[in-house]
Coordinates of C-alpha atoms in Angstrom, one line a residue:
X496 CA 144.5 129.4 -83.1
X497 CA 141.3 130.6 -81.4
X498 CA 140.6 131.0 -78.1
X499 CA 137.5 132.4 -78.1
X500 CA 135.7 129.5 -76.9
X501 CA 133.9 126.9 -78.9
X502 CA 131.6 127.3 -81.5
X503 CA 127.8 127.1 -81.7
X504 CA 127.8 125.0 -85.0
X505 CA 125.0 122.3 -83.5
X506 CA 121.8 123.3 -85.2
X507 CA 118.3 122.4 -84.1
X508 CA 117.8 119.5 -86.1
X509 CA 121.0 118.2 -85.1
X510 CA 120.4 118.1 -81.7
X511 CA 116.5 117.0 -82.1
X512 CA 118.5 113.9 -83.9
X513 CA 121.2 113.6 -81.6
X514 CA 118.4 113.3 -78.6
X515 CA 116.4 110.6 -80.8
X516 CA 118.7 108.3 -82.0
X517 CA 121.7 109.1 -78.6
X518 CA 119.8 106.2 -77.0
X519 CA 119.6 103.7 -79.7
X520 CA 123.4 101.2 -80.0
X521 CA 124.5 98.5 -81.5
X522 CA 123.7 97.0 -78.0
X523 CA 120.1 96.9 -78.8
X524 CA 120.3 95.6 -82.2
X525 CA 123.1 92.6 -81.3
X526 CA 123.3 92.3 -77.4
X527 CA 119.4 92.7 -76.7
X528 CA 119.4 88.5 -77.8
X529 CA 121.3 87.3 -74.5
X530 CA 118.8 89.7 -72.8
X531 CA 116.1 87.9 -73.9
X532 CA 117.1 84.7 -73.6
X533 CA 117.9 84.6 -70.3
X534 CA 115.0 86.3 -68.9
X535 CA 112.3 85.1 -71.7
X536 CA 109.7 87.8 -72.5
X537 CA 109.9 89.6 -69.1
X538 CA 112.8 90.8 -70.8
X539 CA 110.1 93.7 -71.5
X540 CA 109.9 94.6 -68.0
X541 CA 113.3 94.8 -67.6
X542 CA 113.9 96.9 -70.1
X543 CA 111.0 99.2 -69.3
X544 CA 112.3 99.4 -65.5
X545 CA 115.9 100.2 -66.4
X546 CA 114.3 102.5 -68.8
X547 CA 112.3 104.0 -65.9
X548 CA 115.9 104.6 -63.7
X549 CA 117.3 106.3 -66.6
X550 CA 114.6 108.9 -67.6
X551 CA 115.1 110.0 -63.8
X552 CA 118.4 110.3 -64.2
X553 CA 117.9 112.2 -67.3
X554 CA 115.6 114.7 -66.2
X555 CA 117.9 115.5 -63.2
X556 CA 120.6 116.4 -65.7
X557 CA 118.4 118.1 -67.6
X558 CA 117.4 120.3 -65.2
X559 CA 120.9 121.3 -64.6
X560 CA 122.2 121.3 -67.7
X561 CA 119.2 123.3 -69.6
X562 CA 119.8 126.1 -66.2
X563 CA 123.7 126.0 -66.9
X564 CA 124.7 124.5 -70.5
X565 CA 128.6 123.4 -70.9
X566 CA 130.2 121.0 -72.4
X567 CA 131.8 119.6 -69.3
X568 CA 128.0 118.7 -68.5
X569 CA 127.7 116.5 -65.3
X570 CA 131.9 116.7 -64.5
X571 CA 131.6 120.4 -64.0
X572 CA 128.2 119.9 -61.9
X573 CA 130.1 118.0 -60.0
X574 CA 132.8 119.9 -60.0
X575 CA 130.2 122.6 -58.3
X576 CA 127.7 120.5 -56.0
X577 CA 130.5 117.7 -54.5
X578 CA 133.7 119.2 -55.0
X579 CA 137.0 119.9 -57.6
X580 CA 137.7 115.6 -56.9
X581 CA 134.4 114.6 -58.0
X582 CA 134.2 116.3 -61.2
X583 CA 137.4 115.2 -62.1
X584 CA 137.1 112.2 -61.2
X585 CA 133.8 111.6 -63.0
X586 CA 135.3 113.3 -66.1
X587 CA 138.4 111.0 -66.1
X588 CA 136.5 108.4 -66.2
X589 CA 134.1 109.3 -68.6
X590 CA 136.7 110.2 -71.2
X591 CA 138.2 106.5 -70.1
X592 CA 135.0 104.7 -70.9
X593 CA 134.4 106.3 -74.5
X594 CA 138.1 105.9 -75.1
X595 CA 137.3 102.2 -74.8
X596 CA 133.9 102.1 -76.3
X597 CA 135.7 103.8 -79.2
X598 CA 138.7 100.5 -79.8
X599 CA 135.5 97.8 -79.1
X600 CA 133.1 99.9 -81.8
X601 CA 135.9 100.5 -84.2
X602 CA 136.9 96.4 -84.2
X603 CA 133.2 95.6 -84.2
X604 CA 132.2 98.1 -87.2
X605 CA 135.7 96.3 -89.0
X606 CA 134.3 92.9 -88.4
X607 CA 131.0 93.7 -90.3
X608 CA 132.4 95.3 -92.9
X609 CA 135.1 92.1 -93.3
X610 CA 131.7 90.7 -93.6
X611 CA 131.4 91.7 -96.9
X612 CA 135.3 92.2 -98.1
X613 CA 136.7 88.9 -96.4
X614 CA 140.5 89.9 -98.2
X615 CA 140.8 93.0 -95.7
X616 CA 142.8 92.7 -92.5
X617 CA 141.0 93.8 -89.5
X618 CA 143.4 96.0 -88.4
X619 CA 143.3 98.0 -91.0
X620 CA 139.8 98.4 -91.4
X621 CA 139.6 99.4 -87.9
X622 CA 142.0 101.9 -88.3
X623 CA 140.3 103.7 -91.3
X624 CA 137.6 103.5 -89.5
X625 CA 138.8 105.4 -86.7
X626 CA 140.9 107.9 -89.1
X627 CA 137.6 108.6 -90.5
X628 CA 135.6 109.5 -87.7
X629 CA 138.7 111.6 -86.5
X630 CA 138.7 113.9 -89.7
X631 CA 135.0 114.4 -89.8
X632 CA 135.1 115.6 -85.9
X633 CA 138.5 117.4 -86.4
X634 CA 136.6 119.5 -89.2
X635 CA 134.1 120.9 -87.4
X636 CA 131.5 120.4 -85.0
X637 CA 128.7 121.2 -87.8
X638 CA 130.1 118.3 -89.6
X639 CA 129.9 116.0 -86.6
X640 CA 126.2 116.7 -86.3
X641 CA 125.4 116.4 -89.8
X642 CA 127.3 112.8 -89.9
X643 CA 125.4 112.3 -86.5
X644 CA 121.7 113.4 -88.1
X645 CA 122.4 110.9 -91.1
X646 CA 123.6 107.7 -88.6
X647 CA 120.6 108.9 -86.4
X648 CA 118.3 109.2 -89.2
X649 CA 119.0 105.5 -90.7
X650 CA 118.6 104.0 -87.0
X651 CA 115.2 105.7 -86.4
X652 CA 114.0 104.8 -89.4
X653 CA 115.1 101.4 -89.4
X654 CA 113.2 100.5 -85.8
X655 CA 109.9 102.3 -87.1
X656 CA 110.1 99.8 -90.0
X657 CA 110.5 97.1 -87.7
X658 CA 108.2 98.0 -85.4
X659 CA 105.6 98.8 -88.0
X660 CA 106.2 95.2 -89.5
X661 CA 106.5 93.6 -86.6
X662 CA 103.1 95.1 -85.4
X663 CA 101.3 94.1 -88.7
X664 CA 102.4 90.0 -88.5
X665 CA 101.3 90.6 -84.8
X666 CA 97.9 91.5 -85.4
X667 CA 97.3 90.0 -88.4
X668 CA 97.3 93.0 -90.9
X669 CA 99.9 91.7 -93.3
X670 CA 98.6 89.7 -96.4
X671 CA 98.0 85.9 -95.7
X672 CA 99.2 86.9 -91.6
X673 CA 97.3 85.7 -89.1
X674 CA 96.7 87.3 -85.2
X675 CA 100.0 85.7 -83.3
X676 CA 98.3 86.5 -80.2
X677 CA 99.6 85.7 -76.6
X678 CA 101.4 82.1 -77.1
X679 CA 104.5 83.6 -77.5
X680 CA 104.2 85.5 -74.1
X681 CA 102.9 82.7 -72.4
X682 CA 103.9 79.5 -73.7
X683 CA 107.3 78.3 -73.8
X684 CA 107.7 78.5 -69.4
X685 CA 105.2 81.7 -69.3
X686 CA 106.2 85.3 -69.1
X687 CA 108.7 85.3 -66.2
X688 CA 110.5 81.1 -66.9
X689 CA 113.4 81.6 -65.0
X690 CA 111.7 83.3 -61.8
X691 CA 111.3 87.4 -60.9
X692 CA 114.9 87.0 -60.1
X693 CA 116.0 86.9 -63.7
X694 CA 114.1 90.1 -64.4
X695 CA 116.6 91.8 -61.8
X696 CA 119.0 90.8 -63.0
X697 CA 118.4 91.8 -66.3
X698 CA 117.4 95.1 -65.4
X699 CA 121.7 95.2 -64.1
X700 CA 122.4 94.0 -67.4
X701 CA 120.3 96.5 -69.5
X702 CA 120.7 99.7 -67.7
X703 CA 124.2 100.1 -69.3
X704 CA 123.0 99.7 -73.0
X705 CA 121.0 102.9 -72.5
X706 CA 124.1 105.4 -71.5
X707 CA 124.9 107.7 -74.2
X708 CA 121.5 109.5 -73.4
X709 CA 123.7 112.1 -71.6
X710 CA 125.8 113.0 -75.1
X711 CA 122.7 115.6 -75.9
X712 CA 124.0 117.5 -73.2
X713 CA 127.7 117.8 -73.9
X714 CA 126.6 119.1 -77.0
X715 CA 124.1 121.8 -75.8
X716 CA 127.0 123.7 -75.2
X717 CA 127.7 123.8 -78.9
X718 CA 123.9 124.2 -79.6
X719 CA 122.7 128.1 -80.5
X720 CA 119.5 127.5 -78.6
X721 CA 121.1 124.9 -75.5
X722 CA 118.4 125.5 -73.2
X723 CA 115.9 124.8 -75.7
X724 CA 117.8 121.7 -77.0
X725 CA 118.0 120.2 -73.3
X726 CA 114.8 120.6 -72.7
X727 CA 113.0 119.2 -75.5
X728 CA 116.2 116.2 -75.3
X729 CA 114.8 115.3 -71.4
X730 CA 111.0 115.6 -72.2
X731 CA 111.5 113.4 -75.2
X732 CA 113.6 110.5 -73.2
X733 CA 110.2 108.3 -72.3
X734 CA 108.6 108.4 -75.3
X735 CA 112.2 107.5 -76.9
X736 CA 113.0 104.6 -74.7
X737 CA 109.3 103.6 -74.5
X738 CA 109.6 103.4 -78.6
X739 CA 113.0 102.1 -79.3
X740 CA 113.7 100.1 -76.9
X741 CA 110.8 98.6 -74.9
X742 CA 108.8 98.7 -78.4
X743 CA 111.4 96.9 -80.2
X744 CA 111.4 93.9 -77.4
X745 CA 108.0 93.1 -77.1
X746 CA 107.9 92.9 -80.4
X747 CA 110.4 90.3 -80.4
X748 CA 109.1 88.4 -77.9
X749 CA 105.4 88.9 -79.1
X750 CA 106.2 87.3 -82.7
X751 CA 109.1 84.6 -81.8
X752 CA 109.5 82.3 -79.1
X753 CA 111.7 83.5 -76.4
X754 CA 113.8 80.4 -76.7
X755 CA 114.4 80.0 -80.2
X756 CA 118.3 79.8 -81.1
X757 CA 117.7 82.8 -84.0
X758 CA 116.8 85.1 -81.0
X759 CA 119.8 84.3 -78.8
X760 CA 121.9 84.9 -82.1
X761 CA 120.5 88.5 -83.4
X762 CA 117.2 88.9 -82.8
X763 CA 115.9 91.4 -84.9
X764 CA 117.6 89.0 -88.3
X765 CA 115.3 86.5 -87.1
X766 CA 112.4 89.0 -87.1
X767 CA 112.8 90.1 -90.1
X768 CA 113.3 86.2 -91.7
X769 CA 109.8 85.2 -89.9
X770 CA 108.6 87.9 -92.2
X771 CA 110.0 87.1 -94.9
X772 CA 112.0 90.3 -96.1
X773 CA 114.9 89.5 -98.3
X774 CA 118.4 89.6 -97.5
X775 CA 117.4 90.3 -93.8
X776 CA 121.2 89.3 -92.7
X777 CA 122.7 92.0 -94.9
X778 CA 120.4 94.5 -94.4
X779 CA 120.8 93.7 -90.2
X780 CA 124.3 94.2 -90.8
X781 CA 124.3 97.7 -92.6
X782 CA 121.4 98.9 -89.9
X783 CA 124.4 97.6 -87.0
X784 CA 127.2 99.2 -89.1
X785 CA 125.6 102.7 -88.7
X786 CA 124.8 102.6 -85.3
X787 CA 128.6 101.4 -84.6
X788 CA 129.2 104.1 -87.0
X789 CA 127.3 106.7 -85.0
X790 CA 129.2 105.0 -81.7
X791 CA 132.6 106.1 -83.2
X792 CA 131.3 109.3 -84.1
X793 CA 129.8 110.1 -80.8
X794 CA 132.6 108.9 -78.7
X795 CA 135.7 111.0 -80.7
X796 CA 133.0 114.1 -79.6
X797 CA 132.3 113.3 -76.2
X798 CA 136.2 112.2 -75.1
X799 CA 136.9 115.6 -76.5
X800 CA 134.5 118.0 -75.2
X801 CA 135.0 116.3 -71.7
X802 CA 139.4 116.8 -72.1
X803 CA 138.7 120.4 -73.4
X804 CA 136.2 121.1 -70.0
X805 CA 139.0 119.0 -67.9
X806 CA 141.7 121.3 -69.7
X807 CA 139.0 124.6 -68.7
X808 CA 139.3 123.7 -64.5
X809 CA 143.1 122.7 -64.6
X810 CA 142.1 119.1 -64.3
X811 CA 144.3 118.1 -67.8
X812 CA 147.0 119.9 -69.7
X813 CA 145.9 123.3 -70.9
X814 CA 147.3 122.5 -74.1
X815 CA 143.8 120.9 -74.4
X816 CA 141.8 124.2 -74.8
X817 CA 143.6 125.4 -78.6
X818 CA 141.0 125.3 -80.7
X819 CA 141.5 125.4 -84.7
X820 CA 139.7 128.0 -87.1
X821 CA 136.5 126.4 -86.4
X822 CA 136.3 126.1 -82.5
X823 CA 137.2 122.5 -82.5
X824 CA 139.8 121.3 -80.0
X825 CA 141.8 119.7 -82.5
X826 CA 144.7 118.4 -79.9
X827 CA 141.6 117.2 -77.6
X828 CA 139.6 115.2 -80.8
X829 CA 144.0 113.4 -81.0
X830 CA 144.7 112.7 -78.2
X831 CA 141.2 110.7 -77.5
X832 CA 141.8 109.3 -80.8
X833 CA 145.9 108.1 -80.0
X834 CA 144.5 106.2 -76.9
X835 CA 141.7 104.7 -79.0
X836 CA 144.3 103.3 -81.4
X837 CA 146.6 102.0 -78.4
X838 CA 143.6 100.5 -77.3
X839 CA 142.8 99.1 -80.6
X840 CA 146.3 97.5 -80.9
X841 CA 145.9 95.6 -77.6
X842 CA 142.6 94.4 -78.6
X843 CA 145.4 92.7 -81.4
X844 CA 148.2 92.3 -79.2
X845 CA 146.7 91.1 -75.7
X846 CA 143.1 90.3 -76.3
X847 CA 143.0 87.9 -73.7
X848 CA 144.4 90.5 -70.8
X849 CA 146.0 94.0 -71.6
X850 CA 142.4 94.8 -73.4
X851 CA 140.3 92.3 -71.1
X852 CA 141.2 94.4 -68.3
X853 CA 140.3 97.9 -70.2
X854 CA 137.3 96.8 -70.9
X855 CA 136.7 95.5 -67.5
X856 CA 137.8 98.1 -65.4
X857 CA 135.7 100.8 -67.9
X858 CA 132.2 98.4 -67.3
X859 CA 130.7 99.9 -64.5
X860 CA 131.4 103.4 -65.1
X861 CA 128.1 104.3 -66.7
X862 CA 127.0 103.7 -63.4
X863 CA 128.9 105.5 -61.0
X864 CA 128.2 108.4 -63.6
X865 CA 124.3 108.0 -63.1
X866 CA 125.0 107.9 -59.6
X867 CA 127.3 111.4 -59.6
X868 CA 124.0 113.2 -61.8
X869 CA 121.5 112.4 -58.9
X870 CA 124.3 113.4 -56.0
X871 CA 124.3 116.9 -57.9
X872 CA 121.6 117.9 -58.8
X873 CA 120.1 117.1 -55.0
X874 CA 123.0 119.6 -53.8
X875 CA 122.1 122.3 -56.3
X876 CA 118.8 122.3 -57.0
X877 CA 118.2 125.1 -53.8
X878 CA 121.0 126.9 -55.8
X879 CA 119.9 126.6 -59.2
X880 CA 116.7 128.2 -57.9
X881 CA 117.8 131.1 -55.9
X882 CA 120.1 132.4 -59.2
X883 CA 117.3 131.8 -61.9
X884 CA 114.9 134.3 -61.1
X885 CA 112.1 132.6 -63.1
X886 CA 111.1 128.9 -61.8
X887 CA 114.1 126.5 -63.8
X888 CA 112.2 125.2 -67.7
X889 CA 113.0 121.3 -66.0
X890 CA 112.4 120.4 -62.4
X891 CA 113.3 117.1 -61.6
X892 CA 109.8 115.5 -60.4
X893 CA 108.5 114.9 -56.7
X894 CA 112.0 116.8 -55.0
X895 CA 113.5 115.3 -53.3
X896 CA 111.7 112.0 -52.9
X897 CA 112.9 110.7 -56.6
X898 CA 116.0 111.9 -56.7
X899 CA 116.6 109.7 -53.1
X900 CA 115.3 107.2 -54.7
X901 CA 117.1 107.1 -57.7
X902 CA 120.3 107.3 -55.4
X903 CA 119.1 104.0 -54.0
X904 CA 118.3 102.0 -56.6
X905 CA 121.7 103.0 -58.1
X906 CA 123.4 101.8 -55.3
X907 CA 121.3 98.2 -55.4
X908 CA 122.4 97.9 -58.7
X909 CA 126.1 98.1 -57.8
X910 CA 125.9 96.1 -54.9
X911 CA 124.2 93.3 -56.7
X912 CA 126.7 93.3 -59.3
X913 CA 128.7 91.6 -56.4
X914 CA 126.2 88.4 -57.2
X915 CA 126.6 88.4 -60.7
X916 CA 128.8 86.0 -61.9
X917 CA 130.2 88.1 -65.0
X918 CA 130.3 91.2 -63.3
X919 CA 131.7 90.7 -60.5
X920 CA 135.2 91.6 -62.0
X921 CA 133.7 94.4 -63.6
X922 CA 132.9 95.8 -60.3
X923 CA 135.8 95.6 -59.2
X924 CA 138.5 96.5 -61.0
X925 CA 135.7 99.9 -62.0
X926 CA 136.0 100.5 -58.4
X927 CA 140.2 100.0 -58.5
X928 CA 140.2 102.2 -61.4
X929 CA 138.1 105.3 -59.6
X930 CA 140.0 104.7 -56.5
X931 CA 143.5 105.6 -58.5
X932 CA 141.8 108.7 -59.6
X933 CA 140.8 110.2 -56.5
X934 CA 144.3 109.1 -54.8
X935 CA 145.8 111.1 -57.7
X936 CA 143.6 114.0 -57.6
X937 CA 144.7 114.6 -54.0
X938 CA 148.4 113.4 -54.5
X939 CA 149.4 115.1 -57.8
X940 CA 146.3 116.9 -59.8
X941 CA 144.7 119.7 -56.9
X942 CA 147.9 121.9 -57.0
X943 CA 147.4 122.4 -60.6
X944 CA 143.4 123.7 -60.1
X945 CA 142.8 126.5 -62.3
X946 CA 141.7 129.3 -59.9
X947 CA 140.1 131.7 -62.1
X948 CA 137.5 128.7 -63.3
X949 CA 133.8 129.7 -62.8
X950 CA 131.0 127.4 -63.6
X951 CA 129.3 127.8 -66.5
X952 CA 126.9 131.1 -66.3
X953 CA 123.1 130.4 -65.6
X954 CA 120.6 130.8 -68.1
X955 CA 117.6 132.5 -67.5
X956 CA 114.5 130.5 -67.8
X957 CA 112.4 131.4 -70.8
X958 CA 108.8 131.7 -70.7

């Protein structure tokens, strides 16, 4: 077994298509509907403001992550700028919410293939699914990029067809279209029918389909050129989230009315039916299937690559850190991959508890994550500066103002998930969940620190 450290298998392309695509989910194709219909076509704005909280996160993280690359990413910044608890912590709970998002992607990717082969049990598929995903990241981390560039590839091209359709029924270019105009945006109870309040509260509810941004990171520390990967990944995040997901929305709302029961239900199907291209449900469902796909894929490399960096500071066993022939962490990529399938089973087992509470207690996390980037990167900016002796390639814009800012907003966010209804619990038992952590950090986990752990080396800024 090698212990060399892992391997820098992640090639250019793959993380220029990792960065693109890291942002787009299943969440945008399916869950964007609800969006929609509960805040009509202000669901544009917010979209574009959660969008706005994210890209400062992102460019805080990229500033530390293009100076000091590692696959532990924002758990070993933490682990530097807060303290030993915080980055583990931050990492346990990180691998916990992609262990989870890995059981909910796997059943959902099984129900759409049912879809189409009814006699299957949805166990099973689920299961292959998962096996699957496993092999291609136990292989090597070359073959989880290249699955990753394909998934990535068939999502981005999918949205610019939409939004190149949607754009030419908008404006009248399509053959025997007419200009749709405003009406949409301000007919049917105007722009904003259920108050400003709605639009806050979707912002709450969007901001969590847009984590997974951060995966581009993890894997710079695969990446040959990581400081050039990061870099381009957080300059690229507007225009991304400005395209995909702000893009896709207005032209949603733009073409359809807001209220119509074929938007609440999947509203880019009912898009592409107004248009009139063929088969639009089956071809919805394979465009879904690959970004669940992509999910899966994502999630097996992110669960391990944070329990290999847990296993690097003493923070999880050390048995963590073998690596096979190809610098994968093989017994990291299984054990992720066990607790997905226990997960899985209670999804069958205790759908209504065991796997309502996972779920649950795993729903603010994103969160809490955001809100551990900005805490480190305002202690380690001065830091980050004094050891690079060229200015860092990313500065996080107007220091420290936006970073203070972004702290604040965070905490709004959480708070006011107190007055929301359905996430209340979420809240909650995220909060009961964290609080276990940290009491068995300081309990059990502290006298196992490795001691000899050092941060990952800077890089020196290029010119």
């Amino acid at each position: 077994m090698n212990h060399s450290g892992l391997q820098k298998g992640l090639k250019e392309r793959h993380m220029t298509m990792i960065a693109i695509a890291g942002v787009i989910g299943a969440g945008l194709f399916v869950g964007s509907g609800a969006v929609i219909h509960s805040t009509g076509p202000g669901a544009i704005v917010s979209y574009a403001l959660a969008g706005a909280l994210v890209v400062l996160v992102m460019r805080m993280l990229g500033e530390m992550a293009a100076a000091r690359p590692t696959s532990g990413s924002f758990a070993a910044y933490a682990h530097e700028a807060i303290g030993p608890w915080a980055g583990f912590t931050v990492g346990w709970l990180y691998w916990f919410f992609w262990v989870i998002v890995i059981a909910i992607e796997a059943n959902a990717g099984a129900a759409i293939i049912q879809y189409w082969f009814p006699s299957i049990p949805l166990w099973l598929l689920s299961l292959v699914l998962t096996i699957l995903m496993t092999l291609t990241n136990i292989w090597s981390v070359k073959s989880y990029g290249e699955f990753e560039y394909w998934f990535a590839f068939i999502k981005v091209a999918s949205i610019v067809l939409f939004l190149i359709l949607g754009l030419a029924f908008i404006f009248g270019l399509a053959p025997g279209s007419e200009p749709v105009g405003l009406k949409n945006l301000t007919g049917h109870g105007g722009f904003m029918p259920h108050g400003i309040g709605s639009i806050l509260v979707g912002i709450v509810i969007v901001i969590f389909s847009f984590f997974g941004t951060e995966i581009v990171t993890i894997a710079a520390g695969e990446s040959a050129e990581p400081q050039e990967a990061v870099s381009k990944a957080t300059k690229s995040v507007t225009w991304r989230i400005l395209v995909f997901y702000i893009g896709s929305i207005a032209v949603v709302v733009t073409l359809l009315p807001w209220n119509s029961a074929s938007v609440l239900k999947s509203p880019f199907v009912a898009v592409l039916e107004h248009v009139g291209v063929p088969a639009a449900a089956q071809i919805m469902n394979f465009i879904v299937l690959t970004a669940v796909l992509s999910c899966l894929n994502s999630g097996l490399y992110t669960t391990s690559r944070m329990l290999y960096s847990l296993a690097e500071k003493g923070e999880a066993p050390k048995s963590f850190l073998r690596l096979n022939k190809n610098g994968v962490p093989v017994r990291a990529v299984i054990a992720s991959t066990l607790f997905a399938y226990i997960a899985v089973i209670m999804n069958y087992v205790s759908p209504d508890k065991v796997f309502l509470f996972l779920v649950n207690s795993s729903g603010a996390i994103a969160l809490l994550v955001y809100l551990v980037i900005a805490v480190s990167q305002l202690r380690m900016r001065q830091k980050l500066e004094r050891e690079n002796s060229t200015a860092l390639k990313i500065k996080m814009w107007l220091f420290p103002y936006l970073t203070y800012f972004t702290i604040l907003a965070l905490l709004v966010i959480l708070a006011s998930m107190l007055f929301i209804e359905s996430m209340i619990s979420q809240l909650l038992l995220t909060l009961l969940i964290t609080a276990v952590v940290i009491v068995y950090y300081f309990v059990f986990a502290r006298r196992h620190l490795n001691p000899n752990y050092q941060p990952a080396t800077p890089t020196p800024a290029k010119d």
